[in-house]
Structure formats: C-alpha cells, structure tokens
CSV table of C-alpha atoms and ligand atoms in Angstrom, one decimal:
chain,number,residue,atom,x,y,z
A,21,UNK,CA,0.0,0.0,0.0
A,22,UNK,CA,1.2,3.5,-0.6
A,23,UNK,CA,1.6,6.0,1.8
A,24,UNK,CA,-1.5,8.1,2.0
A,25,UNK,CA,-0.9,12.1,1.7
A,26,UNK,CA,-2.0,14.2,3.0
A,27,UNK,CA,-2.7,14.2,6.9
A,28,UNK,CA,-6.3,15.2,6.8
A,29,UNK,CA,-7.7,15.4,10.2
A,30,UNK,CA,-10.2,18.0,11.4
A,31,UNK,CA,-14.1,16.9,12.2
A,32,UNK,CA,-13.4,13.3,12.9
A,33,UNK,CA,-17.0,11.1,12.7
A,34,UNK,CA,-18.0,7.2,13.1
A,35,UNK,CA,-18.9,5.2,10.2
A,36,UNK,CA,-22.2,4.6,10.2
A,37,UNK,CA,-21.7,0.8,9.7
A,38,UNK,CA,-21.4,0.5,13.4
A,39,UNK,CA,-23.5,1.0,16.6
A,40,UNK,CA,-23.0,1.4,20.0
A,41,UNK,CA,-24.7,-1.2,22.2
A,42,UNK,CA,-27.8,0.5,24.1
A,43,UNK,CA,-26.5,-1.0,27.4
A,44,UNK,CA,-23.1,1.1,26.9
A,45,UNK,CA,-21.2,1.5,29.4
A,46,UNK,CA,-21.3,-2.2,29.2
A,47,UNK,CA,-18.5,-2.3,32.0
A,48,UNK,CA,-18.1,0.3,35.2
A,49,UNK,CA,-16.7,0.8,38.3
A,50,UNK,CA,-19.9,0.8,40.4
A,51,UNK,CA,-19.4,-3.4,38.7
A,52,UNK,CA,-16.2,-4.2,40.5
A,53,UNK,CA,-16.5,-5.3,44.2
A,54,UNK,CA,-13.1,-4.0,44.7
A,55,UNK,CA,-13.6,-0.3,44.4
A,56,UNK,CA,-11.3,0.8,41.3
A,57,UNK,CA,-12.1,4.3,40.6
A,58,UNK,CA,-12.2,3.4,36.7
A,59,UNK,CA,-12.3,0.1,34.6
A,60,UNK,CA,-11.1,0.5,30.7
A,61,UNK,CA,-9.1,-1.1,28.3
A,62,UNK,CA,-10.5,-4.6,28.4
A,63,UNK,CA,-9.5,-7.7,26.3
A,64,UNK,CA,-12.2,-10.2,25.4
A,65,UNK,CA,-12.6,-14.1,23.7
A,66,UNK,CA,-15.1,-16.8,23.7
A,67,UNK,CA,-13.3,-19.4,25.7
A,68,UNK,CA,-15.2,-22.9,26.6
A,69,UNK,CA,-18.6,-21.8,26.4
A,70,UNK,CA,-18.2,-18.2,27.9
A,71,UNK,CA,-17.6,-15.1,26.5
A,72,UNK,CA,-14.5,-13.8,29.5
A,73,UNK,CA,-13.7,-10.3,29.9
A,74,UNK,CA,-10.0,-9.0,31.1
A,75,UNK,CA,-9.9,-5.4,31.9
A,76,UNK,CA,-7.8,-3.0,33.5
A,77,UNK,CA,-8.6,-1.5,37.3
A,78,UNK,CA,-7.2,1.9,38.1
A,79,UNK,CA,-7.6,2.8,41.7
A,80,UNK,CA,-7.9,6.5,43.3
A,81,UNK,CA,-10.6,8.7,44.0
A,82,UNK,CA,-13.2,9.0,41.4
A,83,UNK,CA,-14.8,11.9,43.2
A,84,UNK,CA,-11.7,14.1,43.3
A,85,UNK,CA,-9.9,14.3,40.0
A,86,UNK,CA,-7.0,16.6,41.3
A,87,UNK,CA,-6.0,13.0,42.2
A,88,UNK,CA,-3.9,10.8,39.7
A,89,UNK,CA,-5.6,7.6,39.8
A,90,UNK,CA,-2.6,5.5,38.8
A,91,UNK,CA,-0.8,4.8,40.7
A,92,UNK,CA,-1.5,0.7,41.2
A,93,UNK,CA,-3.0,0.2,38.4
A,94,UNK,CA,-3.9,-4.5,37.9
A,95,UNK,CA,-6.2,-6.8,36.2
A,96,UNK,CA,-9.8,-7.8,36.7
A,97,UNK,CA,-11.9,-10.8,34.5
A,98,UNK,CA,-15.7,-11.3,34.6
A,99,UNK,CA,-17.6,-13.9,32.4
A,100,UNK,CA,-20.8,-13.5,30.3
A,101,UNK,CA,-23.2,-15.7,28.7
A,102,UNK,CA,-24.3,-13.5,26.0
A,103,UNK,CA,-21.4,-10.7,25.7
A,104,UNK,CA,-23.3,-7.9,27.1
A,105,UNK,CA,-24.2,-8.8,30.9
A,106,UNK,CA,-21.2,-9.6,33.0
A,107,UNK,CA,-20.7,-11.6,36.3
A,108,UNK,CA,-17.4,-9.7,37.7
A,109,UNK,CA,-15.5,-12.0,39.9
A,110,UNK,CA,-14.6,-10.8,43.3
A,111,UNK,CA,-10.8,-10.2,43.4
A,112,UNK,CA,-8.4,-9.0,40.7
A,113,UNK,CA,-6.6,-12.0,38.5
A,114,UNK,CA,-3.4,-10.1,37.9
A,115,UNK,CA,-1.1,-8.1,40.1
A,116,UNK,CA,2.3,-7.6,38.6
A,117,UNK,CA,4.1,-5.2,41.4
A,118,UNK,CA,7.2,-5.7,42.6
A,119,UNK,CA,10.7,-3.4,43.4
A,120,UNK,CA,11.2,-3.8,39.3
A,121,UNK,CA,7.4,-3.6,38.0
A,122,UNK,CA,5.3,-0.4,38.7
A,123,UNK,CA,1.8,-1.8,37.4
A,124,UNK,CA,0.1,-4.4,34.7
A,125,UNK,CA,-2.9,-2.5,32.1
A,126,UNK,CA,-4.1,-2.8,28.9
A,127,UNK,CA,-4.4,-7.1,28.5
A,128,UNK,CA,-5.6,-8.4,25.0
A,129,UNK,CA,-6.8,-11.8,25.1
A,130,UNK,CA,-6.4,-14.7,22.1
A,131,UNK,CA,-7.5,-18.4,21.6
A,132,UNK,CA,-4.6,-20.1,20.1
A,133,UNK,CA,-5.9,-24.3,19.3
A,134,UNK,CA,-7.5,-24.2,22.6
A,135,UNK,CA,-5.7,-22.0,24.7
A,136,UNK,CA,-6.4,-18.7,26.0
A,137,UNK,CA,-3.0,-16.1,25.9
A,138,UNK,CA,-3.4,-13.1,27.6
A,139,UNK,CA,-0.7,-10.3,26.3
A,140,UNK,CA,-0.5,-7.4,28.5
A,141,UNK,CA,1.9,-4.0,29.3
A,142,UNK,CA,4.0,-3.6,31.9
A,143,UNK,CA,5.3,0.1,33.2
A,144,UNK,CA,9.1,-1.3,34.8
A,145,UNK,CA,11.4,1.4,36.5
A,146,UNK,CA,13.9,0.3,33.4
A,147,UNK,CA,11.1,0.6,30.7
A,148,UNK,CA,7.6,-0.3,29.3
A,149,UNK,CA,7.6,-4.0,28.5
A,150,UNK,CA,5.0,-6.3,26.3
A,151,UNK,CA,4.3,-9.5,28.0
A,152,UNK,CA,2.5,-12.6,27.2
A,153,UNK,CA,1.0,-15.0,29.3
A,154,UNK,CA,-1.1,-18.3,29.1
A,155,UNK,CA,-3.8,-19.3,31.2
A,156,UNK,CA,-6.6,-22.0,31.7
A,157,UNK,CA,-8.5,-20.4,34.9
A,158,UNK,CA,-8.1,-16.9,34.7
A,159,UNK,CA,-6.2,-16.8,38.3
A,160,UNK,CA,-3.1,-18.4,37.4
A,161,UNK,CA,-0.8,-17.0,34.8
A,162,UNK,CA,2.3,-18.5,33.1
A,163,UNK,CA,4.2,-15.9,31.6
A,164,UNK,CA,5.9,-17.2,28.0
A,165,UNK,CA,7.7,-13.6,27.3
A,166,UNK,CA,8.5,-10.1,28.0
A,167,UNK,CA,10.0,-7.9,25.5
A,168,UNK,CA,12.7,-5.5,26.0
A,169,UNK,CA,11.4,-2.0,26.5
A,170,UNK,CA,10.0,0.3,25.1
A,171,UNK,CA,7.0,-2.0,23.5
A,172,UNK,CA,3.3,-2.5,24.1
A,173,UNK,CA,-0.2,-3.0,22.7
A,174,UNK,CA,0.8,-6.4,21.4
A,175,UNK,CA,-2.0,-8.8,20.0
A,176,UNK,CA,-1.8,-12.3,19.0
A,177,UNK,CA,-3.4,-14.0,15.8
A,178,UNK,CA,-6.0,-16.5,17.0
A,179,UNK,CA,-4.1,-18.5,14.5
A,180,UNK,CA,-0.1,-19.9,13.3
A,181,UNK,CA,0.9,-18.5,10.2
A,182,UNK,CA,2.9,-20.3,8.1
A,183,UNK,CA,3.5,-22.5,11.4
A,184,UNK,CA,4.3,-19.2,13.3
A,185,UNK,CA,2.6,-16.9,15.8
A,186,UNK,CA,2.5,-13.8,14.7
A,187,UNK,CA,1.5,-11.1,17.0
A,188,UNK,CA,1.0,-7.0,15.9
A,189,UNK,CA,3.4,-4.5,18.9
A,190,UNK,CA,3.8,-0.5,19.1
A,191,UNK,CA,7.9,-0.1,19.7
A,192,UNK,CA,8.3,3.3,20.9
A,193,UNK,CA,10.8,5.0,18.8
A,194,UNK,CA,11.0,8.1,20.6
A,195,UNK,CA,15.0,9.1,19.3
A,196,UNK,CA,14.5,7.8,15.3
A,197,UNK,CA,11.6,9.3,14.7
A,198,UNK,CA,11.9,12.8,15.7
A,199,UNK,CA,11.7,12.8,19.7
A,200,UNK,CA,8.5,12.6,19.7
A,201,UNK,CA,5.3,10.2,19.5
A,202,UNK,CA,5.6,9.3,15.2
A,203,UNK,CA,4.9,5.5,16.8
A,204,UNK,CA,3.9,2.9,14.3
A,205,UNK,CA,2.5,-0.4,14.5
A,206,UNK,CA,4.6,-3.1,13.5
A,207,UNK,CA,4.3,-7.3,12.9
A,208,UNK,CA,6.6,-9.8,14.4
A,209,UNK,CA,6.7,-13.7,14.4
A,210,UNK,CA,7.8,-16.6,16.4
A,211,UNK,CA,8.1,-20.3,16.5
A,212,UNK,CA,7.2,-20.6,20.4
A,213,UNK,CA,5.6,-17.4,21.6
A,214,UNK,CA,8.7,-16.9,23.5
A,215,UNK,CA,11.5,-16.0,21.0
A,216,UNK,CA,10.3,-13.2,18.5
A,217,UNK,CA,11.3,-12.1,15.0
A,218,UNK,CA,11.4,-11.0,11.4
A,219,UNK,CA,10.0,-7.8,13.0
A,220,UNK,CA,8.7,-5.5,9.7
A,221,UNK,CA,6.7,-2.2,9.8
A,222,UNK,CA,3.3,-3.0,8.8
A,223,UNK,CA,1.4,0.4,9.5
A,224,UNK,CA,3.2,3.8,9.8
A,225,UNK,CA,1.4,6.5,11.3
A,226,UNK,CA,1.7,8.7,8.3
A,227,UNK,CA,-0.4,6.3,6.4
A,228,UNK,CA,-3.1,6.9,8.2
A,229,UNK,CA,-5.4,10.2,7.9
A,230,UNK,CA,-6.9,10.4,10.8
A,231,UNK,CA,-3.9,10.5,13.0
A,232,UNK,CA,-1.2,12.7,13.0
A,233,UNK,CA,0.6,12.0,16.6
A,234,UNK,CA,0.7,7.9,16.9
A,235,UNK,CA,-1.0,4.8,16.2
A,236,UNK,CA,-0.9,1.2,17.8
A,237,UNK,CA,-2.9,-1.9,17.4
A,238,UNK,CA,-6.3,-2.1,18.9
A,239,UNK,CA,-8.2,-6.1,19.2
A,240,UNK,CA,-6.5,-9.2,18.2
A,241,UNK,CA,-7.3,-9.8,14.5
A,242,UNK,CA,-10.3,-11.9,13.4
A,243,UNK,CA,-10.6,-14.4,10.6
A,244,UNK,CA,-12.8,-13.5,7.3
A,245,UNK,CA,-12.7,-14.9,4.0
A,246,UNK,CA,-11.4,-11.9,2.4
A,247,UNK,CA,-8.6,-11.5,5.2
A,248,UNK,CA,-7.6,-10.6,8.5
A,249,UNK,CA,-10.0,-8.0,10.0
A,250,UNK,CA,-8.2,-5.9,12.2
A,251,UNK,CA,-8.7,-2.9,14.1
A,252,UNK,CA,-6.0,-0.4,15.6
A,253,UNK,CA,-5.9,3.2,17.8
A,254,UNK,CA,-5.3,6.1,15.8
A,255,UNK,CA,-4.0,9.0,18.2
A,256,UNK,CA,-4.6,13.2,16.8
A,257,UNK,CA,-3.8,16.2,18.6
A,258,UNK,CA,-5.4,19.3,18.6
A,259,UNK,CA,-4.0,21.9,20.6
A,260,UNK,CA,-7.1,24.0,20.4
A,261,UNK,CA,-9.5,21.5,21.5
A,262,UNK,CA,-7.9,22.3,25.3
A,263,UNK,CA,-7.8,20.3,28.1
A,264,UNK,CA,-10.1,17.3,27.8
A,265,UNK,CA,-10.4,14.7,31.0
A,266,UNK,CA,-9.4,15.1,34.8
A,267,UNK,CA,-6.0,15.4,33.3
A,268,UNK,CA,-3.9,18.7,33.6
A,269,UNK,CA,-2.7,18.6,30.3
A,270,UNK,CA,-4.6,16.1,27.8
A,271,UNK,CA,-5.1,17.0,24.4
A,272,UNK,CA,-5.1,13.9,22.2
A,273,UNK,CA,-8.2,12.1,21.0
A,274,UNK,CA,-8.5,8.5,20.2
A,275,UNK,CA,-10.3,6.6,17.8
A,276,UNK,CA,-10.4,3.5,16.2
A,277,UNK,CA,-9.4,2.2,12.5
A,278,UNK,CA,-9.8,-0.7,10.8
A,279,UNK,CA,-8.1,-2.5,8.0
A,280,UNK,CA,-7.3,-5.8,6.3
A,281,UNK,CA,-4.5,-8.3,6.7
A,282,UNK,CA,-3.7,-10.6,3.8
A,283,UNK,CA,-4.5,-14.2,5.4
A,284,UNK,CA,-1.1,-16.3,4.2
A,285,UNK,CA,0.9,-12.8,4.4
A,286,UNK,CA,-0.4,-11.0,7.1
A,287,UNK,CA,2.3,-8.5,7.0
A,288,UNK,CA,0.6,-7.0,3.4
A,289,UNK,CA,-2.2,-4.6,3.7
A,290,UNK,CA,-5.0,-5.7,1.8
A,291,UNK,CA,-7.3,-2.3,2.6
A,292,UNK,CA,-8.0,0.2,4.9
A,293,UNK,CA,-10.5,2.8,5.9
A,294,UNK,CA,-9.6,6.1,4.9
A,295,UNK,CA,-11.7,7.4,7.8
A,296,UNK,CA,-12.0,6.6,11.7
A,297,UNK,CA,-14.5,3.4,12.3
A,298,UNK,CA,-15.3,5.0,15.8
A,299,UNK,CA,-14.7,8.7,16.7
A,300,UNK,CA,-15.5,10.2,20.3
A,301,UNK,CA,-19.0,10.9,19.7
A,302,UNK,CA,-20.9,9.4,22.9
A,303,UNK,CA,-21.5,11.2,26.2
A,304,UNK,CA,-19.1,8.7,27.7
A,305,UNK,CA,-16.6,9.0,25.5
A,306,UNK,CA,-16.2,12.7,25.3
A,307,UNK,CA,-17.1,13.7,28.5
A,308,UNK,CA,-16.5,12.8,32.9
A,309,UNK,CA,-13.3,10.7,31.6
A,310,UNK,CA,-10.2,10.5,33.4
A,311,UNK,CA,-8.8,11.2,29.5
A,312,UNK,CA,-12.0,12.1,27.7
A,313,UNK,CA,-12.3,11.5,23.9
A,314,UNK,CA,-10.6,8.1,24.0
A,315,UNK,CA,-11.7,4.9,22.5
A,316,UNK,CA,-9.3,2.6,22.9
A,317,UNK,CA,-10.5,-0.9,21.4
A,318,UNK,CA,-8.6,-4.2,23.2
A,319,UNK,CA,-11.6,-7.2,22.1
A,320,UNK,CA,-13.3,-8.0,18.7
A,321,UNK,CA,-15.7,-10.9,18.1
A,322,UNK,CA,-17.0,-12.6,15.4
A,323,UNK,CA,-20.3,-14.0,15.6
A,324,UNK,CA,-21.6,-17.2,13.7
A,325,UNK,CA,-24.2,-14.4,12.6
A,326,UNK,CA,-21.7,-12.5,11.0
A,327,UNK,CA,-22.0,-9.9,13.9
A,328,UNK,CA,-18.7,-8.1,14.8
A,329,UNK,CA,-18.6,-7.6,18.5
A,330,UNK,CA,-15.9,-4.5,19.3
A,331,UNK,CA,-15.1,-3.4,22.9
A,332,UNK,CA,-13.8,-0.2,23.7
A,333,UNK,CA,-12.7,1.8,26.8
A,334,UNK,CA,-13.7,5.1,26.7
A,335,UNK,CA,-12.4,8.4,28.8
A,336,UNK,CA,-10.1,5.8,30.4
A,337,UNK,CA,-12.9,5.5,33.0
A,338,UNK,CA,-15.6,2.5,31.6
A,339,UNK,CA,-16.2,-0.7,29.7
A,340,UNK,CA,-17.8,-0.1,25.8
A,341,UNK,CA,-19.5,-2.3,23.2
A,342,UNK,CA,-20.0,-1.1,19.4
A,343,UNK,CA,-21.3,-3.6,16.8
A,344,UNK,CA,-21.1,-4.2,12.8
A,345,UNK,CA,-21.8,-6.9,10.4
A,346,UNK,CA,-18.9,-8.6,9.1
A,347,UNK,CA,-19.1,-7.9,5.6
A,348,UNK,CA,-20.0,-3.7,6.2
A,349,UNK,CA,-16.4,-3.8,7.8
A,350,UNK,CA,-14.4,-5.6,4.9
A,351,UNK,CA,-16.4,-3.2,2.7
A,352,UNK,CA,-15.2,-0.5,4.6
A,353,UNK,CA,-11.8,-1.9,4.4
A,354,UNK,CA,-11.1,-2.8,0.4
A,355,UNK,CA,-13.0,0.5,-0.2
A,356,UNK,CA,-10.2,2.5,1.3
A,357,UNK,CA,-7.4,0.3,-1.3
A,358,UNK,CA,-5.0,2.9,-2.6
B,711,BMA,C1,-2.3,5.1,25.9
B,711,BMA,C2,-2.4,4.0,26.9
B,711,BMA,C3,-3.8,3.6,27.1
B,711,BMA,C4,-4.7,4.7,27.3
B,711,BMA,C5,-4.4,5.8,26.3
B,711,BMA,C6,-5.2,7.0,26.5
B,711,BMA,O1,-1.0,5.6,25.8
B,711,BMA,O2,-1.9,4.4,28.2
B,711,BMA,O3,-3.8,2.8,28.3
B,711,BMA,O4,-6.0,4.3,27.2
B,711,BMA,O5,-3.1,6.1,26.3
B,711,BMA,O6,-5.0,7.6,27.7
C-alpha cells in the first residue's frame, strides 16, 4: 500500500456501519467489588462456552480528579453468557508489582488451538515492557515472554501462520523518529511465543489520515474470508481542542481504525479505511473521563451471525460495546485500497 498524503484530520466522525450497544457503558466501576475508581481497556474471547472479559482496574478517588488515579493500576476478569451482561469476579486476576514492576494495564486476550493467551503491558522502572502470558482459569498466569522496553499494545493471531505466531506490537521510537510520538505499528513472528522475530513495519502512522501523533494496534485480528479483520488506535492532537479529562494537560483524541490483513501474508495490507471506524461521539466518550475523547478498542468478536462484536474503553474511566456486520467492515476496508 502507498503512503496516503495528506494528513487530513479536522471533524473526525463514526462510520455509520457500526452501533453502540444501548446497554453502553457495558462495564463500570460501580461493577467491581473491589472499588477501582475506573475500569477500561479490556481484552475479550469466547473461551469454553463463555464469553470472559480481562480489563484494566485503576484505583484513586473517582470523586476528586486533582488525584492521579494510577498509581497501582492490575487486572480484573468477569464472564458473560451473551457478551453484554457480565458476572465480575470478586478479586483482581493479575497483580504484577514488585521493586522492578510499577503496574500491569491494557491485556488483550487470544484463543490459540484451545488455549487462552493473555498479552499485556508492563510500566518497569527500566522501561515499558509487552508481556505474554497463558492461562486455563483466569487466576493463574504462566508468563511465556516479555519484550525489551520500550514495546506494548501487542496482539496475537487466534491462529499460526505459516507454522508461526505472529502477534501486531507498538515499539516506541522516541529518538529515530523525531523525539516525539511518530509511533507505528509493526508485525513480528515466532516459533514458540517466546523467541520473536522477522520484526517489519506494517502500519506507519503517516499512512493513516486520521492520526497525525501515533498509532498502535487495537483487538487481536479476526478471521474473514477476504482476510484478517483488524482494528487499531489512531492518536490526533489538537491543541485548540484544550484540556479534555481530569487530566492537567490532555489533548489527544483517540479513535479506532480498521483494515485488512492478507491471510497467508499477514504483513501486506490488503485495505484500509480512509476514515475513523469509531470517533469520540458518545457522552461517555467525550465527557467525565479521566482522558476524555478516547476509545481505545482491546476485544473484537466474530459472531456465527456475521455480527462483529468490538469493545472499547472510553475516557479511560468505563467498559464499551460497538457492533457491525462482518461484511460492512471488509467493505469499509477494500473501499479505502489505494
Ligand atoms: C495510551 C495507553 C492507554 C490509554 C491511552 C489514552 O498511551 O496508556 O492505556 O487508554 O493512552 O490515555
């Protein structure tokens, strides 16, 4: 694909293929037995029977946002029968804190042959680190690998390619690309989820026209006939915009794009959306946010119905659900060819 020029940003709007679920927030703190002051970012599969949900707890005091609520940041998991309603279990399943680890957030979740990987970031006091785990009860988890620093927002293919797991990750290249956030999303394979290579660019920032700060990938990729379906976080600033969230200082928006993978050479871009799948638009995504206008999409579902299932954090402070059909997103995707 060529790189597309140039940078158009502006009024940002969501496609109209998709829909937020009526029930949305589908996931908030007044859920979570454990008082965290906000619960975002989730990851979500079907695994035996259930659809499970991993998200991230931030702690602090909701009511007071002169207070940064981040300071322990772990993991929580609920279950649902149908994807909407979920049954929140009553302690966190992940607590990575130790004199090395400041806090676990942001875990994606993929069903590999039967086997549910969770891949997750980790804030060190020598760097941010991608990790990836596996686990069969959603308490206990084996961790296969950690990169080296600075990488996160890694996803796994639900399947091997080419008899490889492949997995999408968001280096920071702070010095190389300027000093600041030009961050691109790039692909990387491996014959045992442990050791990782034949790293390649896959998405640069500048290809996208909707973002003109950073990008990273969103929800693991899904499986369609005309390739992989996969979404990602496309990051714009606006300095006039102002501040935006209990933040001092936040001025970027987030939202959500999609594209294509080809299926035997998922490092080629088949298509991609010209324009944001899901922009800031809802009362809970653009205001009462810890960072408000941020969607920030970590599951993506794909329904025997040919429903997509997508889910969101938005503000950094609740749980979201958008939906599609299948074939409106692929549409979406080959329309945007260059
Ligand atoms: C990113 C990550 C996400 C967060 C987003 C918006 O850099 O920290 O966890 O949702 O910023 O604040």
């Amino acid at each position: 694909m060529s790189i597309i020029l140039p940078e158009r940003i502006g009024e940002l709007v969501s496609s109209s293929v998709v829909a937020r679920h009526p029930n949305n927030p589908i996931l908030t703190p007044e859920q979570v037995p454990y008082g965290p002051a906000l619960v975002f970012n989730a990851g979500v599969c079907k695994y035996n029977g259930k659809y499970v949900m991993v998200f991230r707890n931030d702690y602090g005091n909701a009511a007071d946002y002169t207070l940064e609520p981040h300071h322990t940041t772990n993991l929580g998991v609920a279950f649902s029968d149908d994807g909407i309603r979920w049954d929140v279990q009553p302690e966190p399943c992940l607590k990575l804190h130790d004199e090395e680890i400041v806090r676990v957030y942001d875990p994606r979740l993929t069903v590999i042959d039967g086997r549910c990987y969770l891949c997750f970031a980790v804030d060190t006091h020598h760097g941010i680190r991608g990790g990836i785990a596996v686990t069969e009860d959603f308490r206990t988890f084996d961790i296969l690998s950690m990169s080296a620093p600075d990488n996160r927002n890694m996803v796994l293919f639900p399947e091997r390619v080419d008899g490889n797991f492949v997995r999408l990750e968001r280096p920071f290249t702070v010095y190389s690309r300027g000093g600041k956030d030009r961050f691109d999303t790039w692909i990387s394979d491996s014959p045992d989820l442990k050791y990782w290579g034949n790293s390649k660019l896959l998405l640069a920032v500048e290809q996208v026209p909707f973002a003109n700060d950073k990008i990273g990938p969103a929800a693991p990729p899904v499986r369609t006939k005309h390739g992989w379906l996969t979404l990602f976080h496309a990051v714009d600033i606006d300095a006039s915009r102002g501040k935006n969230g209990w933040e001092d200082s936040w001025k970027k928006r987030y939202t959500a794009g999609i594209m294509l993978l080809d299926l035997e050479r998922p490092d080629i871009i088949v298509g991609m959306s010209r324009d944001p799948l899901l922009a800031p638009e809802a009362s809970y995504e653009i205001a009462g946010g810890f960072r408000d206008h941020v969607i920030f999409p970590g599951g993506m579902i794909l329904e025997d119905s040919g429903e997509v299932k997508m889910y969101y954090g938005a503000a950094d402070a609740v749980e979201c659900l958008a939906t599609a059909h299948v074939d409106d997103l692929v549409a979406l995707c080959l329309k945007g060819i260059v």
